[in-house]
Tab-separated table of C-alpha atoms and ligand atoms in Angstrom:
chain	number	residue	atom	x	y	z
A	277	MET	CA	7.486	-32.291	-132.232
A	278	ALA	CA	6.396	-28.669	-132.490
A	279	LYS	CA	8.798	-26.046	-131.233
A	280	PRO	CA	7.571	-23.986	-128.333
A	281	ASP	CA	6.440	-20.462	-129.246
A	282	SER	CA	8.675	-18.954	-126.691
A	283	ARG	CA	11.407	-20.115	-124.409
A	284	ILE	CA	12.397	-19.206	-120.964
A	285	SER	CA	16.119	-18.914	-120.786
A	286	ARG	CA	17.946	-18.598	-117.561
A	287	ALA	CA	21.580	-18.908	-116.665
A	288	LEU	CA	21.671	-21.767	-114.210
A	289	ARG	CA	25.256	-21.213	-113.532
A	290	SER	CA	28.101	-19.074	-114.683
A	291	VAL	CA	31.094	-19.981	-112.660
A	292	ARG	CA	34.769	-20.549	-112.587
A	293	HIS	CA	35.831	-17.346	-114.279
A	294	SER	CA	33.034	-17.880	-116.790
A	295	LEU	CA	34.849	-20.947	-118.066
A	296	PHE	CA	31.742	-22.987	-117.809
A	297	SER	CA	28.108	-22.274	-117.756
A	298	VAL	CA	24.935	-24.248	-118.059
A	299	LEU	CA	21.805	-22.759	-119.485
A	300	LEU	CA	18.442	-24.262	-118.989
A	301	LEU	CA	15.922	-23.502	-121.674
A	302	ALA	CA	12.643	-24.895	-120.478
A	303	GLY	CA	9.763	-25.088	-122.878
A	304	CYS	CA	6.213	-23.901	-122.359
A	305	PRO	CA	3.633	-26.333	-121.113
A	306	SER	CA	1.799	-28.120	-123.872
A	307	LEU	CA	-1.847	-27.285	-124.412
A	308	THR	CA	-2.618	-30.869	-125.290
A	309	ARG	CA	-2.177	-32.296	-121.803
A	310	ALA	CA	-5.315	-33.404	-120.066
A	311	VAL	CA	-4.201	-31.958	-116.739
A	312	ALA	CA	-2.679	-28.495	-116.967
A	313	GLN	CA	0.867	-28.480	-115.634
A	314	ASP	CA	2.447	-25.220	-114.572
A	315	ARG	CA	6.136	-24.592	-114.204
A	316	HIS	CA	7.334	-24.025	-110.659
A	317	GLU	CA	10.775	-23.187	-109.424
A	318	PHE	CA	12.361	-23.304	-105.961
A	319	THR	CA	15.863	-22.538	-104.697
A	320	ALA	CA	17.528	-23.202	-101.345
A	321	VAL	CA	21.162	-23.330	-100.272
A	322	HIS	CA	22.474	-26.810	-99.479
A	323	MET	CA	25.933	-28.378	-99.678
A	324	GLY	CA	27.309	-24.829	-99.809
A	325	VAL	CA	25.617	-23.978	-103.116
A	326	PRO	CA	22.170	-22.931	-104.318
A	327	VAL	CA	20.115	-26.009	-105.195
A	328	ARG	CA	17.455	-25.341	-107.799
A	329	ILE	CA	14.369	-27.425	-108.421
A	330	VAL	CA	12.300	-26.841	-111.539
A	331	MET	CA	9.114	-28.860	-111.911
A	332	TYR	CA	5.782	-29.109	-113.635
A	333	ALA	CA	2.874	-29.647	-111.256
A	334	PRO	CA	-0.880	-29.083	-111.417
A	335	ASP	CA	-0.981	-26.473	-108.649
A	336	THR	CA	1.196	-24.415	-106.338
A	337	ALA	CA	0.292	-26.340	-103.199
A	338	SER	CA	1.396	-29.702	-104.573
A	339	ALA	CA	4.518	-28.132	-106.079
A	340	ARG	CA	5.436	-26.605	-102.721
A	341	GLY	CA	4.817	-29.852	-100.864
A	342	ALA	CA	7.029	-31.790	-103.256
A	343	ALA	CA	9.816	-29.178	-103.119
A	344	ARG	CA	9.721	-29.161	-99.322
A	345	ALA	CA	10.102	-32.941	-99.239
A	346	ALA	CA	12.982	-32.833	-101.727
A	347	PHE	CA	14.882	-30.152	-99.781
A	348	ALA	CA	14.298	-32.065	-96.535
A	349	ARG	CA	15.755	-35.177	-98.159
A	350	ILE	CA	18.781	-33.190	-99.338
A	351	ALA	CA	19.358	-31.794	-95.834
A	352	ALA	CA	19.097	-35.249	-94.251
A	353	LEU	CA	21.574	-36.752	-96.710
A	354	GLU	CA	23.954	-33.839	-96.258
A	355	ASN	CA	23.954	-34.582	-92.515
A	356	ILE	CA	24.953	-38.170	-93.211
A	357	MET	CA	27.590	-37.590	-95.877
A	358	SER	CA	29.306	-34.349	-94.949
A	359	ASP	CA	33.022	-34.520	-94.222
A	360	TYR	CA	32.826	-31.075	-92.610
A	361	ARG	CA	30.287	-31.939	-89.920
A	362	PRO	CA	32.110	-33.724	-87.083
A	363	ARG	CA	28.980	-35.692	-86.091
A	364	SER	CA	28.051	-36.808	-89.605
A	365	GLU	CA	27.647	-40.560	-89.973
A	366	LEU	CA	30.577	-40.473	-92.403
A	367	ARG	CA	32.875	-38.890	-89.813
A	368	LEU	CA	31.708	-41.215	-87.025
A	369	LEU	CA	32.398	-44.202	-89.248
A	370	ALA	CA	36.008	-43.072	-89.720
A	371	GLU	CA	36.412	-43.073	-85.926
A	372	GLN	CA	35.838	-46.834	-85.825
A	373	PRO	CA	38.601	-48.373	-87.927
A	374	ARG	CA	39.375	-52.086	-88.230
A	375	GLU	CA	35.874	-53.254	-87.370
A	376	TRP	CA	32.664	-53.814	-89.245
A	377	VAL	CA	30.347	-50.880	-88.590
A	378	PRO	CA	26.622	-51.035	-89.382
A	379	VAL	CA	25.605	-48.057	-91.530
A	380	SER	CA	22.398	-46.415	-92.759
A	381	PRO	CA	20.973	-47.586	-96.108
A	382	GLU	CA	21.934	-44.214	-97.635
A	383	LEU	CA	25.568	-44.345	-96.535
A	384	LEU	CA	25.753	-47.979	-97.584
A	385	ALA	CA	24.400	-47.113	-101.029
A	386	VAL	CA	26.734	-44.187	-101.688
A	387	LEU	CA	29.824	-46.019	-100.379
A	388	ASN	CA	28.963	-49.061	-102.443
A	389	ARG	CA	28.680	-46.921	-105.582
A	390	ALA	CA	31.899	-45.116	-104.665
A	391	VAL	CA	33.892	-48.352	-104.329
A	392	GLU	CA	32.415	-49.721	-107.552
A	393	ILE	CA	33.351	-46.566	-109.468
A	394	ALA	CA	36.798	-46.506	-107.852
A	395	ARG	CA	37.367	-50.035	-109.178
A	396	LEU	CA	36.092	-49.219	-112.675
A	397	THR	CA	38.208	-46.055	-112.918
A	398	GLY	CA	41.367	-47.819	-111.734
A	399	GLY	CA	41.326	-45.777	-108.520
A	400	ALA	CA	41.243	-42.371	-110.246
A	401	PHE	CA	38.077	-41.784	-108.279
A	402	ASP	CA	38.910	-42.646	-104.681
A	403	PRO	CA	36.547	-41.953	-101.763
A	404	THR	CA	39.356	-42.563	-99.245
A	405	VAL	CA	41.352	-39.619	-100.551
A	406	GLY	CA	40.562	-37.518	-97.403
A	407	PRO	CA	44.076	-37.409	-95.868
A	408	LEU	CA	45.511	-36.226	-99.198
A	409	VAL	CA	42.763	-33.621	-99.587
A	410	ALA	CA	43.612	-32.272	-96.107
A	411	LEU	CA	47.328	-32.178	-96.893
A	412	TRP	CA	46.671	-30.547	-100.232
A	413	ARG	CA	44.480	-27.860	-98.658
A	414	GLU	CA	47.429	-26.987	-96.402
A	415	ALA	CA	49.804	-26.956	-99.359
A	416	ARG	CA	47.503	-24.619	-101.265
A	417	ARG	CA	47.370	-22.256	-98.308
A	418	ALA	CA	51.166	-22.307	-97.885
A	419	GLY	CA	51.788	-22.041	-101.640
A	420	ARG	CA	54.244	-24.947	-101.663
A	421	LEU	CA	54.093	-28.683	-102.293
A	422	PRO	CA	53.576	-30.964	-99.288
A	423	ASP	CA	56.584	-32.258	-97.462
A	424	LYS	CA	57.642	-35.670	-98.852
A	425	ALA	CA	57.434	-37.461	-95.487
A	426	ALA	CA	53.966	-36.034	-94.756
A	427	LEU	CA	52.833	-37.077	-98.218
A	428	ALA	CA	54.108	-40.609	-97.674
A	429	ARG	CA	52.338	-40.837	-94.298
A	430	ALA	CA	49.056	-39.622	-95.797
A	431	ARG	CA	49.316	-42.106	-98.642
A	432	GLU	CA	49.500	-45.006	-96.202
A	433	ARG	CA	45.940	-44.167	-95.151
A	434	VAL	CA	44.548	-43.759	-98.662
A	435	GLY	CA	43.359	-46.397	-101.100
A	436	TRP	CA	39.884	-47.528	-102.063
A	437	MET	CA	40.824	-51.152	-101.377
A	438	LEU	CA	41.140	-50.236	-97.691
A	439	LEU	CA	37.387	-49.620	-97.698
A	440	SER	CA	35.147	-52.713	-97.616
A	441	VAL	CA	31.403	-52.565	-98.117
A	442	ASP	CA	29.260	-55.559	-97.174
A	443	VAL	CA	25.931	-54.851	-98.829
A	444	GLU	CA	24.207	-57.967	-97.507
A	445	ARG	CA	25.038	-57.318	-93.871
A	446	ARG	CA	24.790	-53.542	-94.329
A	447	GLN	CA	28.163	-52.825	-92.809
A	448	VAL	CA	31.401	-51.108	-93.717
A	449	ARG	CA	34.986	-51.588	-92.629
A	450	LEU	CA	38.017	-49.310	-92.837
A	451	ALA	CA	41.180	-51.389	-92.880
A	452	VAL	CA	43.654	-49.037	-91.167
A	453	ASP	CA	43.639	-46.304	-88.526
A	454	SER	CA	43.163	-42.588	-89.260
A	455	MET	CA	41.473	-42.987	-92.615
A	456	GLN	CA	39.340	-40.084	-93.828
A	457	LEU	CA	36.489	-40.642	-96.247
A	458	ASP	CA	35.682	-37.826	-98.655
A	459	LEU	CA	32.504	-38.042	-100.716
A	460	GLY	CA	33.011	-34.575	-102.243
A	461	GLY	CA	33.280	-36.105	-105.714
A	462	ILE	CA	30.079	-38.166	-105.600
A	463	ALA	CA	27.721	-36.945	-102.857
A	464	LYS	CA	26.322	-33.986	-104.784
A	465	GLY	CA	25.215	-36.154	-107.697
A	466	PHE	CA	23.904	-38.871	-105.385
A	467	ILE	CA	21.934	-36.373	-103.301
A	468	LEU	CA	20.414	-34.570	-106.298
A	469	GLN	CA	19.270	-37.933	-107.645
A	470	GLU	CA	17.650	-38.727	-104.280
A	471	ALA	CA	15.939	-35.329	-104.375
A	472	LEU	CA	14.417	-36.261	-107.724
A	473	THR	CA	13.227	-39.549	-106.199
A	474	ALA	CA	11.619	-37.594	-103.346
A	475	LEU	CA	9.784	-35.418	-105.892
A	476	ARG	CA	8.566	-38.556	-107.661
A	477	ALA	CA	7.270	-39.954	-104.377
A	478	HIS	CA	5.190	-36.761	-104.176
A	479	GLY	CA	3.724	-37.377	-107.619
A	480	VAL	CA	6.050	-34.989	-109.458
A	481	SER	CA	8.051	-36.785	-112.142
A	482	THR	CA	8.511	-33.880	-114.550
A	483	ALA	CA	11.316	-32.172	-112.702
A	484	LEU	CA	14.926	-31.124	-112.789
A	485	VAL	CA	17.293	-30.631	-109.844
A	486	GLU	CA	20.486	-28.655	-110.265
A	487	ALA	CA	23.357	-27.572	-108.026
A	488	GLY	CA	26.859	-26.375	-108.700
A	489	GLY	CA	26.710	-27.288	-112.369
A	490	ASP	CA	25.404	-30.837	-111.816
A	491	VAL	CA	21.987	-31.459	-113.343
A	492	VAL	CA	19.638	-34.368	-112.625
A	493	ALA	CA	16.633	-34.493	-114.944
A	494	GLY	CA	13.397	-36.457	-114.651
A	495	ASP	CA	10.695	-36.765	-117.297
A	496	ALA	CA	10.676	-34.296	-120.191
A	497	PRO	CA	8.625	-31.102	-119.771
A	498	PRO	CA	5.134	-31.320	-121.285
A	499	GLY	CA	5.245	-31.322	-125.064
A	500	GLN	CA	9.051	-31.452	-125.138
A	501	LEU	CA	11.578	-34.113	-126.042
A	502	GLY	CA	13.563	-33.238	-122.948
A	503	TRP	CA	14.987	-30.483	-120.811
A	504	GLU	CA	17.157	-28.184	-122.879
A	505	ILE	CA	20.468	-27.817	-121.098
A	506	GLU	CA	23.203	-25.832	-122.739
A	507	VAL	CA	26.749	-26.571	-121.664
A	508	ALA	CA	28.999	-23.701	-122.716
A	509	GLY	CA	31.936	-24.790	-124.868
A	510	ALA	CA	30.809	-28.421	-125.074
A	511	ASP	CA	31.470	-30.611	-128.109
A	512	ASP	CA	28.751	-31.651	-130.567
A	513	GLU	CA	27.800	-34.920	-128.883
A	514	VAL	CA	27.437	-33.420	-125.404
A	515	THR	CA	25.571	-30.446	-126.882
A	516	ALA	CA	23.143	-32.668	-128.775
A	517	ARG	CA	22.446	-34.972	-125.830
A	518	ALA	CA	22.107	-32.112	-123.330
A	519	ARG	CA	19.516	-30.432	-125.556
A	520	ILE	CA	17.005	-33.190	-124.877
A	521	LEU	CA	17.882	-34.389	-121.401
A	522	SER	CA	15.316	-36.622	-119.707
A	523	ASN	CA	15.756	-39.232	-116.993
A	524	SER	CA	19.451	-38.579	-117.272
A	525	THR	CA	22.122	-36.453	-115.606
A	526	ILE	CA	25.056	-34.145	-116.356
A	527	ALA	CA	28.109	-33.459	-114.214
A	528	THR	CA	31.208	-31.368	-114.736
A	529	SER	CA	34.656	-31.406	-113.176
A	530	GLY	CA	37.999	-29.756	-113.729
A	531	ALA	CA	39.811	-26.447	-114.254
A	532	THR	CA	38.086	-24.667	-111.435
A	533	GLU	CA	38.697	-21.402	-109.674
A	534	GLN	CA	40.026	-23.541	-106.829
A	535	PHE	CA	43.442	-23.984	-108.460
A	536	VAL	CA	46.786	-23.071	-106.993
A	537	GLU	CA	49.982	-22.273	-108.869
A	538	ILE	CA	53.204	-23.612	-107.384
A	539	ASP	CA	56.543	-23.177	-109.191
A	540	GLY	CA	54.686	-22.244	-112.370
A	541	VAL	CA	52.480	-25.365	-112.359
A	542	ARG	CA	48.734	-25.060	-111.972
A	543	TYR	CA	47.116	-27.656	-109.700
A	544	SER	CA	43.413	-28.314	-109.162
A	545	HIS	CA	41.615	-29.091	-105.877
A	546	VAL	CA	41.002	-32.620	-107.181
A	547	ILE	CA	43.701	-35.088	-106.120
A	548	ASP	CA	45.458	-37.421	-108.512
A	549	PRO	CA	45.724	-40.525	-106.311
A	550	ARG	CA	48.740	-41.674	-108.333
A	551	THR	CA	50.838	-38.698	-107.210
A	552	GLY	CA	48.980	-37.629	-104.073
A	553	LEU	CA	49.013	-34.071	-105.445
A	554	GLY	CA	46.446	-31.881	-107.184
A	555	VAL	CA	45.590	-32.669	-110.796
A	556	THR	CA	47.521	-30.632	-113.356
A	557	GLY	CA	46.094	-29.643	-116.750
A	558	SER	CA	43.335	-27.232	-117.551
A	559	HIS	CA	40.730	-29.498	-119.140
A	560	VAL	CA	37.106	-29.485	-118.107
A	561	VAL	CA	35.135	-32.701	-118.437
A	562	THR	CA	31.399	-33.067	-118.840
A	563	VAL	CA	29.748	-36.428	-118.282
A	564	ILE	CA	26.216	-37.426	-119.230
A	565	ALA	CA	25.146	-40.598	-117.435
A	566	SER	CA	22.100	-42.480	-116.217
A	567	ASP	CA	22.291	-41.297	-112.609
A	568	GLY	CA	23.708	-38.409	-110.631
A	569	ALA	CA	26.210	-40.325	-108.487
A	570	LEU	CA	27.705	-42.001	-111.537
A	571	ALA	CA	28.007	-38.788	-113.564
A	572	ASP	CA	29.521	-36.854	-110.640
A	573	ALA	CA	32.093	-39.499	-109.710
A	574	VAL	CA	33.111	-40.366	-113.262
A	575	ALA	CA	33.527	-36.648	-114.052
A	576	THR	CA	35.969	-36.410	-111.136
A	577	ALA	CA	37.793	-39.541	-112.320
A	578	ALA	CA	37.937	-38.362	-115.928
A	579	GLY	CA	39.372	-35.044	-114.712
A	580	VAL	CA	42.139	-37.023	-112.989
A	581	LEU	CA	42.845	-39.281	-115.972
A	582	GLY	CA	42.669	-36.562	-118.640
A	583	PRO	CA	41.329	-36.538	-122.223
A	584	GLY	CA	43.292	-39.668	-123.202
A	585	SER	CA	41.066	-41.703	-120.892
A	586	ALA	CA	37.768	-40.943	-122.612
A	587	ALA	CA	37.707	-44.109	-124.736
A	588	MET	CA	38.618	-46.372	-121.807
A	589	LEU	CA	35.963	-44.845	-119.542
A	590	SER	CA	33.263	-44.929	-122.253
A	591	GLY	CA	34.020	-48.627	-122.730
A	592	ARG	CA	33.596	-49.353	-119.044
A	593	PHE	CA	30.415	-47.327	-118.615
A	594	PRO	CA	28.179	-48.176	-121.592
A	595	GLY	CA	25.820	-45.402	-122.644
A	596	MET	CA	27.848	-42.717	-120.946
A	597	VAL	CA	28.907	-39.621	-122.890
A	598	LEU	CA	32.172	-37.853	-121.995
A	599	GLY	CA	33.313	-34.541	-123.398
A	600	PHE	CA	36.616	-32.810	-122.663
A	601	ARG	CA	37.398	-29.220	-123.453
A	602	VAL	CA	40.123	-26.744	-122.643
A	603	PRO	CA	38.460	-23.466	-121.778
A	604	VAL	CA	39.681	-20.292	-123.441
A	605	PRO	CA	41.018	-17.957	-120.731
B	748	LIG	P1	33.346	-30.049	-107.562
B	748	LIG	O1	34.234	-29.535	-106.478
B	748	LIG	O2	33.098	-29.071	-108.638
B	748	LIG	O3	32.106	-30.737	-107.085
B	748	LIG	P2	34.240	-32.698	-108.176
B	748	LIG	O4	32.900	-33.305	-108.370
B	748	LIG	O5	35.296	-33.148	-109.119
B	748	LIG	O6	34.222	-31.139	-108.287
B	748	LIG	O7	34.644	-33.047	-106.680
B	748	LIG	C1	35.831	-32.567	-106.104
B	748	LIG	C2	35.901	-33.018	-104.660
B	748	LIG	O8	36.039	-34.452	-104.603
B	748	LIG	C3	37.086	-32.470	-103.905
B	748	LIG	O9	36.786	-31.226	-103.317
B	748	LIG	C4	37.343	-33.546	-102.861
B	748	LIG	O10	36.446	-33.382	-101.791
B	748	LIG	C5	36.983	-34.806	-103.599
B	748	LIG	N1	38.118	-35.419	-104.317
B	748	LIG	C6	39.305	-34.880	-104.669
B	748	LIG	N2	40.041	-35.731	-105.373
B	748	LIG	C7	39.294	-36.871	-105.497
B	748	LIG	C8	39.516	-38.133	-106.124
B	748	LIG	N3	40.637	-38.418	-106.809
B	748	LIG	N4	38.526	-39.043	-106.038
B	748	LIG	C9	37.388	-38.790	-105.363
B	748	LIG	N5	37.125	-37.623	-104.760
B	748	LIG	C10	38.060	-36.675	-104.830
B	749	LIG	MG1	32.522	-35.113	-109.263
């Protein structure tokens, strides 16, 4: 396929002390298409970060309409899945332990994925990790490890097997009192994927949605093999695959600016469910997978398990690409 004459390069993200950045190099529209497709771009803040939509559409009006629908979908899902909003469906669910609670199709879908990925990652990804996240936030503020008794109490309320999802009856059950669900490691990817679906429903399938370093790509731009995403510091396989991303997704986790150092050890904001404490180690993991929820959650799990886990995870998630790197300070 012919190379585009010129490229538009834009830093999608340069974060975490410049440890990681993603560049999107989108090609020019092909002249061979029957219907001219122009590139359109929209940004709005959701989930605490700028969400960017890039799309090819025949005119500005249809592009705007599609973007509006996608952002509305994102906002609606954020309302359901937020652990910060006291009235979110997720929070209300946690207030009804030990009984089957009917849930929305969206919450059912994301919780079902979360439990499935928790099982396949041996619990490294755990959507019930909320009490430990809360304790760890306190520890980070205080600059010391959580009290042993408090840690033990929190751990009694954590464990993905305490969360049951009944897909047929569309209901969910939390097995013990005072559980806290936290979808921080999967919701972003899930929601970006849903945004892409909303764009499709508006007739726009050549699109990319990106937020906080997670990228969900639809069909390739006109005349291109795929969206050209550059992941700074990535290995050859990730680099090659990200260069021609279409109908696929990328997520990153690890070595963030959200670390804390206690007694000379650096801990991340991601919890290792095996210890109940923040993950140690400075690796960054990039995952390329078929959908946003999967990439996001497995990136979190791989960050917990470390580089030694790559082979095991690749075996359990066929077609997935995992790349670990240790950023240069
Ligand atoms: P980012 O913060 O860059 O989106 P992740 O996708 O790895 O990074 O998500 C981290 C978030 O996931 C945490 O802020 C917390 O809300 C939640 N979390 C922490 N530890 C775990 C875990 N072991 N499994 C699932 N979710 C987790
Ligand atoms: Mg994640």
